Amino acid sequence: MTTKVYKNLIGGKWVTAATGKTFLNHNPANVDDVVGEFQASGPEDVDRAVQAARAAYRTWRLVPAPKRGEMLYRTGELLLQRKEELARQMTREMGKVLSETRGDVQEAADTAFYMAGEGRRLFGQTTPSELRDKFAMSVRMPVGVCGMIAPWNFPMAIPSWKLFPALVCGNTCVIKPAEDTPLSTFNLVELLLEAGLPDGVVNIVTGYGPDAGAPLVAHPEVNAISFTGSSEVGRIVGQTAAGNFKPCSLEMGGKNAMIVLEDANLDLALDGAVWGAFGTSGQRCTATSRIIVQKSIAGEFSRRLVERAQALRVGDGLDEKVEMGPQINQQQVDTSARYTAIAEKEGARLLTGGRRVEGMEKGFFFAPTVFGGVDPEMRIAREEVFGPVVSLLECDSFEQAIAFANGIQYGLSTALYSRNVNLAFKAMRDLEAGITYVNAPTIGAEVHLPFGGVKQTGNGHREGGTGALDFYTSWKAVYVDYSDRLQRAQIDMGE
């Protein structure tokens, strides 16, 4: 079977990389299955894409925002029409089960519909002037060419979080998808083109971070950068962007805690723990990687969680009966194995998992893993694994649970399981995170709410909701003086 070759999209044309190099995209459930061959781009390719976006910006910014929104709405309709096909292709390139990839496509469609409406709601402000016969208002302006670096775990939803608000605001884009999952970004952008997006408004450059991502961040004609990935890479991206006074949105790591108190609905909490810890094979920035359980119920909760983890059906995500797919690549499997060894050396008890799944050597399958007896100072309780690995910590009280949850460098998502409404509101107030759930797991963002974290999870910007519009626009104050005379604010005080 001939492997399909995918080219970069630059200025509306599909072109090969100037480097002349390509790379293969493999199915993580079976490495013998080659999804496609993609361009291994370099700085010259990035520059060509940026120049194409710069040229397209001159006319795209003048397209009325409601018309830009209508293109997004048509894209959302196309996503829903082809949802099953797109989901199956995503499972093949990324590995997560079909129910999750269908949700990934649905999230892109939801984002399209939401941001389409913003085309008629890009509200500014009108305000009284302090001077007579003078009008004052503020309006949103596009920022220009936006560079985007997307991760592999949500290869269609997260590009939609970046592209759709940027487009409705009048910006043009150059996106570099993750080298492990470029196909889903191609599929998304092809639907945008089908919906009427003009040439050059969105450009795709594939390749590796140092060769294509770094030149995109550093390019002097890129006006803003949106990055989702690890905190280590995000720090470099942020420092590079800051050196050029370039706005930069960083969405990075997490070590998310779920607190389970003794009055919780234990069955509900266990459902949330399994979904939060092992959904997407734990490869979510919002994954439940720490479960802080009150001591009086810790024994029962631990026993039942281990039983549930051992019962999970692991395999190829294209099989409807499978509940957890592979990790994305060998590096992620190695990371899960390395943290298993670190945890055992530090004294944590391996209750289940901690190894590759036997009999599935052609894929990157790591068993659902649960550690007990975890101290909050252990590395397994503080550092992101990004795999199907969850730690159980015991607490004496609600106050201690909050202290454990907050005592790390990350602050993305948190959850509390309790029937006590007073404690629920205290948790909403006191947990140091960008997201807090009550009686729900740490995963499951909705597109009309802001998404992002605090501390070393992010740098204050938000994706989703109107927070995304704040990043992809700049404010302009406009004054119209119709007095027919010089009036000086703060000096001529008027009558």
Coordinates of C-alpha atoms in Angstrom, one line a residue:
M1 CA 0.0 0.0 0.0
T2 CA 1.4 3.4 -1.0
T3 CA 1.9 5.9 1.8
K4 CA 0.2 9.2 1.2
V5 CA 2.5 12.2 1.1
Y6 CA 1.2 15.4 2.7
K7 CA 2.7 18.8 1.9
N8 CA 2.8 22.1 3.6
L9 CA 0.0 24.6 3.0
I10 CA 1.5 28.0 2.1
G11 CA -0.4 30.7 0.4
G12 CA -3.2 28.3 -0.6
K13 CA -0.8 25.9 -2.3
W14 CA 0.4 22.5 -1.2
V15 CA 4.2 22.6 -1.4
T16 CA 7.1 20.4 -0.4
A17 CA 9.6 21.5 2.3
A18 CA 12.6 23.5 1.1
T19 CA 14.7 21.0 3.2
G20 CA 13.7 18.2 0.9
K21 CA 13.2 16.0 4.0
T22 CA 10.1 14.2 5.3
F23 CA 9.1 12.1 8.3
L24 CA 6.6 9.2 8.8
N25 CA 3.6 9.3 11.1
H26 CA 2.9 5.9 12.7
N27 CA -0.1 4.5 14.4
P28 CA 0.8 4.3 18.1
A29 CA -1.3 1.1 18.4
N30 CA 0.6 -0.6 15.6
V31 CA 3.8 1.0 14.4
D32 CA 3.7 -1.1 11.2
D33 CA 0.8 1.1 10.2
V34 CA 2.0 4.3 8.5
V35 CA -0.6 7.0 8.6
G36 CA 1.2 9.3 6.3
E37 CA 4.5 11.0 5.2
F38 CA 4.8 14.7 6.2
Q39 CA 7.3 17.5 5.4
A40 CA 10.2 18.0 7.8
S41 CA 10.3 21.8 7.4
G42 CA 12.9 24.3 8.3
P43 CA 13.3 28.1 8.7
E44 CA 12.9 28.8 5.0
D45 CA 9.5 27.1 5.0
V46 CA 8.4 29.0 8.1
D47 CA 9.4 32.3 6.5
R48 CA 7.5 31.5 3.3
A49 CA 4.4 30.7 5.4
V50 CA 4.7 33.9 7.4
Q51 CA 5.1 36.0 4.3
A52 CA 2.0 34.4 2.9
A53 CA 0.1 35.1 6.1
R54 CA 1.3 38.7 6.0
A55 CA 0.1 39.2 2.5
A56 CA -3.3 37.7 3.2
Y57 CA -3.7 39.8 6.4
R58 CA -4.0 43.0 4.3
T59 CA -7.4 41.8 2.9
W60 CA -8.6 39.4 5.5
R61 CA -8.7 42.0 8.3
L62 CA -11.1 44.0 6.1
V63 CA -13.6 41.2 5.7
P64 CA -16.5 42.0 8.0
A65 CA -16.4 40.0 11.2
P66 CA -19.9 38.6 10.7
K67 CA -18.8 37.2 7.3
R68 CA -15.7 35.7 8.9
G69 CA -18.0 34.1 11.5
E70 CA -20.2 32.6 8.8
M71 CA -17.1 30.7 7.4
L72 CA -16.5 29.3 10.8
Y73 CA -20.2 28.2 11.1
R74 CA -19.9 26.4 7.8
T75 CA -16.8 24.7 9.0
G76 CA -18.7 23.5 12.1
E77 CA -21.4 22.0 9.9
L78 CA -18.7 20.2 7.8
L79 CA -17.1 18.8 11.0
L80 CA -20.3 17.3 12.1
Q81 CA -21.1 15.9 8.7
R82 CA -17.7 14.1 8.6
K83 CA -17.4 13.4 12.3
E84 CA -17.0 9.6 12.1
E85 CA -14.4 9.7 9.4
L86 CA -12.4 12.4 11.1
A87 CA -12.6 10.5 14.5
R88 CA -11.4 7.3 13.0
Q89 CA -8.4 9.0 11.3
M90 CA -7.6 10.7 14.6
T91 CA -7.7 7.4 16.5
R92 CA -5.4 5.9 13.9
E93 CA -2.8 8.6 14.3
M94 CA -3.1 9.5 18.0
G95 CA -4.4 6.2 19.6
K96 CA -7.2 7.3 21.9
V97 CA -10.5 5.4 21.8
L98 CA -13.2 6.3 19.3
S99 CA -15.5 7.8 21.9
E100 CA -12.8 10.3 22.8
T101 CA -11.8 11.2 19.2
R102 CA -15.5 11.7 18.4
G103 CA -15.5 14.1 21.3
D104 CA -12.4 15.8 20.0
V105 CA -14.2 16.5 16.6
Q106 CA -17.3 17.6 18.5
E107 CA -15.3 20.1 20.5
A108 CA -13.8 21.6 17.3
A109 CA -17.4 21.9 15.9
D110 CA -18.6 23.5 19.2
T111 CA -15.7 25.9 19.0
A112 CA -16.6 26.8 15.4
F113 CA -20.2 27.5 16.3
Y114 CA -19.3 29.5 19.4
M115 CA -16.7 31.6 17.7
A116 CA -18.9 32.1 14.6
G117 CA -21.3 33.9 16.9
E118 CA -18.5 36.2 18.2
G119 CA -18.4 37.5 14.6
R120 CA -21.4 39.6 15.6
R121 CA -20.4 40.2 19.2
L122 CA -16.9 41.6 19.0
F123 CA -18.0 44.2 21.4
G124 CA -16.1 47.3 22.3
Q125 CA -17.3 50.0 24.7
T126 CA -18.8 53.4 24.3
T127 CA -18.3 55.8 27.2
P128 CA -19.0 59.5 28.0
S129 CA -16.2 62.0 27.4
E130 CA -15.3 64.4 30.1
L131 CA -15.5 67.2 27.4
R132 CA -18.5 68.7 25.7
D133 CA -19.2 67.7 22.0
K134 CA -16.8 64.8 22.1
F135 CA -17.4 61.1 21.5
A136 CA -15.3 58.3 23.0
M137 CA -15.2 54.5 22.4
S138 CA -13.0 51.5 22.3
V139 CA -12.8 48.8 19.6
R140 CA -11.1 45.5 19.2
M141 CA -8.4 45.3 16.5
P142 CA -6.7 42.2 15.1
V143 CA -3.1 41.7 16.1
G144 CA -1.8 40.5 12.7
V145 CA 0.0 37.2 12.0
C146 CA -0.4 34.6 14.7
G147 CA 2.1 31.7 15.1
M148 CA 0.6 28.6 16.7
I149 CA 2.2 25.5 18.1
A150 CA -0.2 22.7 18.9
P151 CA 0.2 19.5 20.9
W152 CA -0.6 15.9 20.0
N153 CA -3.1 14.9 22.6
F154 CA -6.1 16.9 21.2
P155 CA -4.9 17.2 17.6
M156 CA -8.2 18.8 16.3
A157 CA -9.8 20.4 19.3
I158 CA -6.8 22.4 20.4
P159 CA -5.9 23.7 16.9
S160 CA -9.6 24.8 16.8
W161 CA -9.2 26.7 20.1
K162 CA -6.3 28.6 18.5
L163 CA -7.4 29.1 14.9
F164 CA -11.1 29.9 15.2
P165 CA -10.9 32.9 17.6
A166 CA -7.8 34.2 15.8
L167 CA -9.7 34.1 12.5
V168 CA -12.9 35.6 13.7
C169 CA -10.9 38.5 15.1
G170 CA -9.3 39.2 11.6
N171 CA -5.9 37.6 12.1
T172 CA -4.0 35.3 9.8
C173 CA -2.2 32.2 11.0
V174 CA 0.7 29.9 10.6
I175 CA 0.2 26.7 12.6
K176 CA 2.8 23.9 13.3
P177 CA 1.0 20.8 14.5
A178 CA 2.8 18.2 16.6
E179 CA 4.9 15.9 14.6
D180 CA 3.1 12.9 16.1
T181 CA -0.4 14.0 15.0
P182 CA -0.3 16.4 12.0
L183 CA -3.1 14.7 10.0
S184 CA -6.0 16.0 12.2
T185 CA -4.8 19.6 11.7
F186 CA -4.7 19.0 8.0
N187 CA -8.2 17.7 8.1
L188 CA -9.4 20.7 10.1
V189 CA -7.8 23.3 7.8
E190 CA -9.1 21.5 4.6
L191 CA -12.6 22.0 6.0
L192 CA -11.9 25.7 6.6
L193 CA -10.8 26.0 2.9
E194 CA -13.9 24.2 1.8
A195 CA -16.0 26.6 3.9
G196 CA -14.6 29.5 1.9
L197 CA -11.4 30.6 3.8
P198 CA -9.2 32.6 1.4
D199 CA -5.7 31.5 0.4
G200 CA -3.0 32.4 2.8
V201 CA -5.2 33.1 5.8
V202 CA -4.2 29.8 7.4
N203 CA -0.9 28.1 6.6
I204 CA 0.4 24.8 7.8
V205 CA 4.1 24.0 8.3
T206 CA 4.9 20.5 9.7
G207 CA 8.2 19.4 11.3
Y208 CA 10.1 19.2 14.5
G209 CA 10.2 21.8 17.3
P210 CA 13.8 23.0 16.9
D211 CA 13.6 23.1 13.1
A212 CA 10.1 24.6 12.5
G213 CA 8.7 25.6 15.9
A214 CA 11.6 27.7 17.1
P215 CA 11.9 29.8 13.9
L216 CA 8.2 30.4 14.0
V217 CA 8.4 31.8 17.6
A218 CA 11.5 33.9 16.7
H219 CA 10.2 35.3 13.4
P220 CA 10.1 39.1 13.5
E221 CA 7.0 39.3 11.4
V222 CA 4.9 37.0 13.6
N223 CA 2.9 39.3 15.9
A224 CA 1.7 36.8 18.6
I225 CA 2.4 33.2 19.6
S226 CA 0.1 30.6 21.0
F227 CA 1.8 27.5 22.5
T228 CA 0.4 24.4 24.1
G229 CA 3.0 21.9 25.4
S230 CA 5.4 21.1 28.2
S231 CA 6.5 23.7 30.8
E232 CA 10.1 23.2 29.8
V233 CA 9.5 24.1 26.2
G234 CA 7.0 26.8 27.1
R235 CA 9.6 28.6 29.2
I236 CA 11.9 28.8 26.1
V237 CA 9.0 29.9 23.9
G238 CA 8.0 32.6 26.4
Q239 CA 11.6 33.9 26.8
T240 CA 12.0 34.1 23.0
A241 CA 8.8 35.9 22.5
A242 CA 9.5 38.3 25.4
G243 CA 12.8 39.3 23.7
N244 CA 10.8 40.6 20.8
F245 CA 8.0 42.1 22.9
K246 CA 5.6 39.6 21.3
P247 CA 2.4 38.6 23.0
C248 CA 2.6 34.9 24.0
S249 CA -0.1 32.6 25.3
L250 CA 1.3 29.6 27.1
E251 CA -0.7 26.5 28.1
M252 CA 1.6 24.1 29.8
G253 CA 1.8 21.3 32.4
G254 CA -0.5 20.1 35.2
K255 CA -0.4 17.8 38.2
N256 CA -4.1 17.8 39.0
A257 CA -5.6 16.8 42.3
M258 CA -8.9 15.2 43.0
I259 CA -10.0 15.5 46.7
V260 CA -12.4 12.8 48.0
L261 CA -13.9 13.5 51.4
E262 CA -15.5 10.9 53.7
D263 CA -19.0 12.2 52.9
A264 CA -18.6 11.8 49.1
N265 CA -20.7 9.6 46.9
L266 CA -17.9 6.9 46.6
D267 CA -19.3 5.3 43.4
L268 CA -19.4 8.7 41.7
A269 CA -15.9 9.5 42.9
L270 CA -14.5 6.2 41.6
D271 CA -16.2 6.8 38.2
G272 CA -14.5 10.2 38.1
A273 CA -11.1 8.8 39.2
V274 CA -11.0 6.2 36.5
W275 CA -12.1 8.6 33.8
G276 CA -9.9 11.4 35.0
A277 CA -6.8 9.3 35.5
F278 CA -7.0 6.9 32.5
G279 CA -9.0 8.8 29.9
T280 CA -6.7 9.6 26.9
S281 CA -4.3 7.1 28.6
G282 CA -3.6 9.9 31.2
Q283 CA -2.2 12.1 28.4
R284 CA -4.1 15.3 29.2
C285 CA -2.8 18.4 30.9
T286 CA -5.9 18.1 33.1
A287 CA -5.5 14.4 33.9
T288 CA -6.3 13.4 37.4
S289 CA -2.8 12.4 38.5
R290 CA -3.2 12.8 42.3
I291 CA -6.2 11.6 44.4
I292 CA -6.2 12.9 47.9
V293 CA -8.5 10.7 50.0
Q294 CA -9.7 11.2 53.6
K295 CA -8.1 8.4 55.7
S296 CA -11.4 7.0 57.0
I297 CA -12.4 5.9 53.4
A298 CA -8.9 5.5 51.9
G299 CA -8.7 1.7 52.2
E300 CA -12.0 1.0 50.5
F301 CA -11.4 3.7 47.8
S302 CA -7.9 2.3 47.1
R303 CA -9.1 -1.3 46.8
R304 CA -12.0 -0.4 44.5
L305 CA -9.9 1.9 42.3
V306 CA -7.3 -0.9 41.8
E307 CA -10.1 -3.3 40.8
R308 CA -11.5 -0.8 38.3
A309 CA -8.0 -0.1 36.9
Q310 CA -7.2 -3.8 36.4
A311 CA -10.6 -4.3 34.7
L312 CA -10.0 -1.7 32.0
R313 CA -9.8 -3.1 28.5
V314 CA -6.6 -1.8 26.9
G315 CA -6.0 -2.0 23.2
D316 CA -6.4 -0.5 19.7
G317 CA -8.8 2.5 20.0
L318 CA -10.5 1.6 16.8
D319 CA -12.1 -1.4 18.7
E320 CA -15.3 -0.1 20.2
K321 CA -14.9 -2.4 23.2
V322 CA -11.5 -0.9 24.2
E323 CA -11.6 1.6 27.0
M324 CA -7.9 2.8 27.0
G325 CA -5.6 3.1 24.0
P326 CA -1.8 3.4 23.7
Q327 CA 0.5 6.2 24.7
I328 CA 1.6 8.3 21.8
N329 CA 5.2 7.1 21.4
Q330 CA 8.1 5.2 23.0
Q331 CA 9.3 8.3 24.8
Q332 CA 6.0 8.6 26.7
V333 CA 6.1 4.9 27.6
D334 CA 9.7 5.3 28.8
T335 CA 8.6 8.3 31.0
S336 CA 5.8 6.3 32.6
A337 CA 8.3 3.4 33.3
R338 CA 10.9 5.9 34.7
Y339 CA 8.4 7.5 37.1
T340 CA 7.3 4.0 38.2
A341 CA 10.9 3.2 39.2
I342 CA 11.3 6.6 40.9
A343 CA 8.1 6.2 42.9
E344 CA 9.1 2.7 44.1
K345 CA 12.6 3.9 45.0
E346 CA 11.1 6.7 47.1
G347 CA 8.9 4.2 49.0
A348 CA 5.5 4.5 47.2
R349 CA 3.6 1.2 46.9
L350 CA 2.8 0.0 43.4
L351 CA -0.7 -1.3 43.7
T352 CA -1.2 -2.3 40.0
G353 CA 0.3 -1.7 36.6
G354 CA 3.7 -0.1 36.3
R355 CA 4.8 -1.9 33.1
R356 CA 4.1 -2.3 29.4
V357 CA 1.2 -4.4 28.5
E358 CA 2.3 -7.9 27.4
G359 CA 1.4 -9.2 24.0
M360 CA 1.1 -5.7 22.4
E361 CA 4.7 -5.1 21.5
K362 CA 3.8 -3.4 18.2
G363 CA 2.1 -0.6 20.1
F364 CA 3.0 1.8 22.9
F365 CA 0.7 0.3 25.6
F366 CA 1.4 1.0 29.3
A367 CA -0.8 -0.6 31.9
P368 CA -3.2 1.5 34.1
T369 CA -1.0 2.2 37.1
V370 CA -2.0 3.1 40.7
F371 CA 0.4 4.0 43.5
G372 CA -0.5 4.0 47.2
G373 CA 1.3 5.3 50.3
V374 CA 2.4 8.4 48.4
D375 CA 3.8 11.3 50.4
P376 CA 3.1 14.8 49.0
E377 CA 6.9 15.5 48.8
M378 CA 7.6 12.5 46.5
R379 CA 8.3 13.2 42.9
I380 CA 5.4 11.1 41.8
A381 CA 3.2 13.5 43.6
R382 CA 4.8 16.7 42.3
E383 CA 6.0 16.1 38.7
E384 CA 3.9 15.6 35.6
V385 CA 4.1 12.0 34.1
F386 CA 1.6 12.4 31.2
G387 CA 0.7 8.8 31.3
P388 CA -1.8 6.4 32.9
V389 CA -0.3 6.8 36.3
V390 CA -2.2 8.0 39.4
S391 CA -1.0 8.5 43.0
L392 CA -3.1 8.1 46.1
L393 CA -2.4 10.4 49.1
E394 CA -4.2 10.2 52.4
C395 CA -5.3 13.3 54.4
D396 CA -6.7 13.9 57.8
S397 CA -9.0 16.8 57.0
F398 CA -10.3 19.1 54.3
E399 CA -7.8 21.7 55.2
Q400 CA -4.9 19.3 54.8
A401 CA -6.3 18.2 51.5
I402 CA -6.3 21.8 50.2
A403 CA -2.7 22.2 51.4
F404 CA -1.6 19.0 49.6
A405 CA -3.4 20.1 46.4
N406 CA -1.9 23.6 46.4
G407 CA 1.6 22.5 47.4
I408 CA 3.0 22.0 43.8
Q409 CA 4.3 24.3 41.0
Y410 CA 1.3 23.7 38.8
G411 CA -2.2 25.0 39.0
L412 CA -4.4 23.9 36.1
S413 CA -7.4 21.7 37.3
T414 CA -8.7 20.5 40.6
A415 CA -11.8 18.6 41.8
L416 CA -13.6 18.0 45.1
Y417 CA -16.0 15.2 45.8
S418 CA -18.2 16.1 48.8
R419 CA -21.9 16.6 49.7
N420 CA -21.0 19.5 52.0
V421 CA -21.9 22.7 50.2
N422 CA -19.9 24.8 52.6
L423 CA -16.7 22.9 51.8
A424 CA -17.5 23.0 48.1
F425 CA -17.6 26.8 48.2
K426 CA -14.4 26.9 50.3
A427 CA -12.7 24.7 47.7
M428 CA -13.8 26.9 44.9
R429 CA -12.2 29.8 46.7
D430 CA -9.1 28.2 48.1
L431 CA -7.8 25.8 45.4
E432 CA -5.0 27.4 43.4
A433 CA -6.1 26.5 39.9
G434 CA -7.6 27.9 36.8
I435 CA -10.4 25.2 36.9
T436 CA -12.2 23.7 39.8
Y437 CA -14.9 20.9 39.6
V438 CA -17.3 19.9 42.3
N439 CA -18.4 16.2 42.1
A440 CA -16.8 15.8 38.7
P441 CA -13.3 14.8 37.6
T442 CA -10.5 17.2 36.6
I443 CA -11.1 16.7 32.9
G444 CA -13.9 17.9 30.6
A445 CA -13.6 21.6 29.6
E446 CA -16.5 23.3 27.7
V447 CA -15.6 25.7 24.9
H448 CA -17.5 28.8 26.1
L449 CA -15.6 28.9 29.4
P450 CA -12.0 30.1 29.9
F451 CA -9.4 27.4 29.9
G452 CA -6.0 27.8 31.5
G453 CA -4.1 27.7 34.7
V454 CA -2.0 29.6 37.3
K455 CA 1.6 29.2 38.6
Q456 CA 3.8 27.3 36.2
T457 CA 0.8 26.0 34.2
G458 CA 0.4 29.2 32.2
N459 CA 1.2 32.9 31.9
G460 CA -2.3 34.3 32.6
H461 CA -3.9 34.0 29.1
R462 CA -6.9 31.9 28.5
E463 CA -8.2 29.7 25.7
G464 CA -11.9 29.3 25.2
G465 CA -14.7 31.8 25.8
T466 CA -14.2 35.5 25.5
G467 CA -10.7 35.1 27.1
A468 CA -9.4 33.9 23.7
L469 CA -10.7 37.1 22.1
D470 CA -8.7 39.1 24.6
F471 CA -5.5 37.4 23.3
Y472 CA -6.2 37.7 19.6
T473 CA -7.2 41.3 19.7
S474 CA -5.7 44.6 20.9
W475 CA -7.8 47.5 22.2
K476 CA -7.9 50.8 20.4
A477 CA -9.4 53.9 22.0
V478 CA -11.1 56.2 19.5
Y479 CA -12.1 59.9 20.1
V480 CA -14.2 62.0 17.9
D481 CA -14.3 65.7 18.7
Y482 CA -17.1 67.6 17.0
S483 CA -16.8 70.8 19.0
D484 CA -14.9 72.6 16.2
R485 CA -12.3 73.9 18.7
L486 CA -9.3 72.6 20.5
Q487 CA -10.2 70.8 23.7
R488 CA -7.5 69.3 25.9
A489 CA -8.4 66.5 28.3
Q490 CA -7.5 67.1 31.9
I491 CA -6.6 70.7 31.1
D492 CA -9.8 72.3 29.6
M493 CA -12.3 71.2 32.2
G494 CA -15.3 72.7 30.4
E495 CA -18.3 74.1 32.1

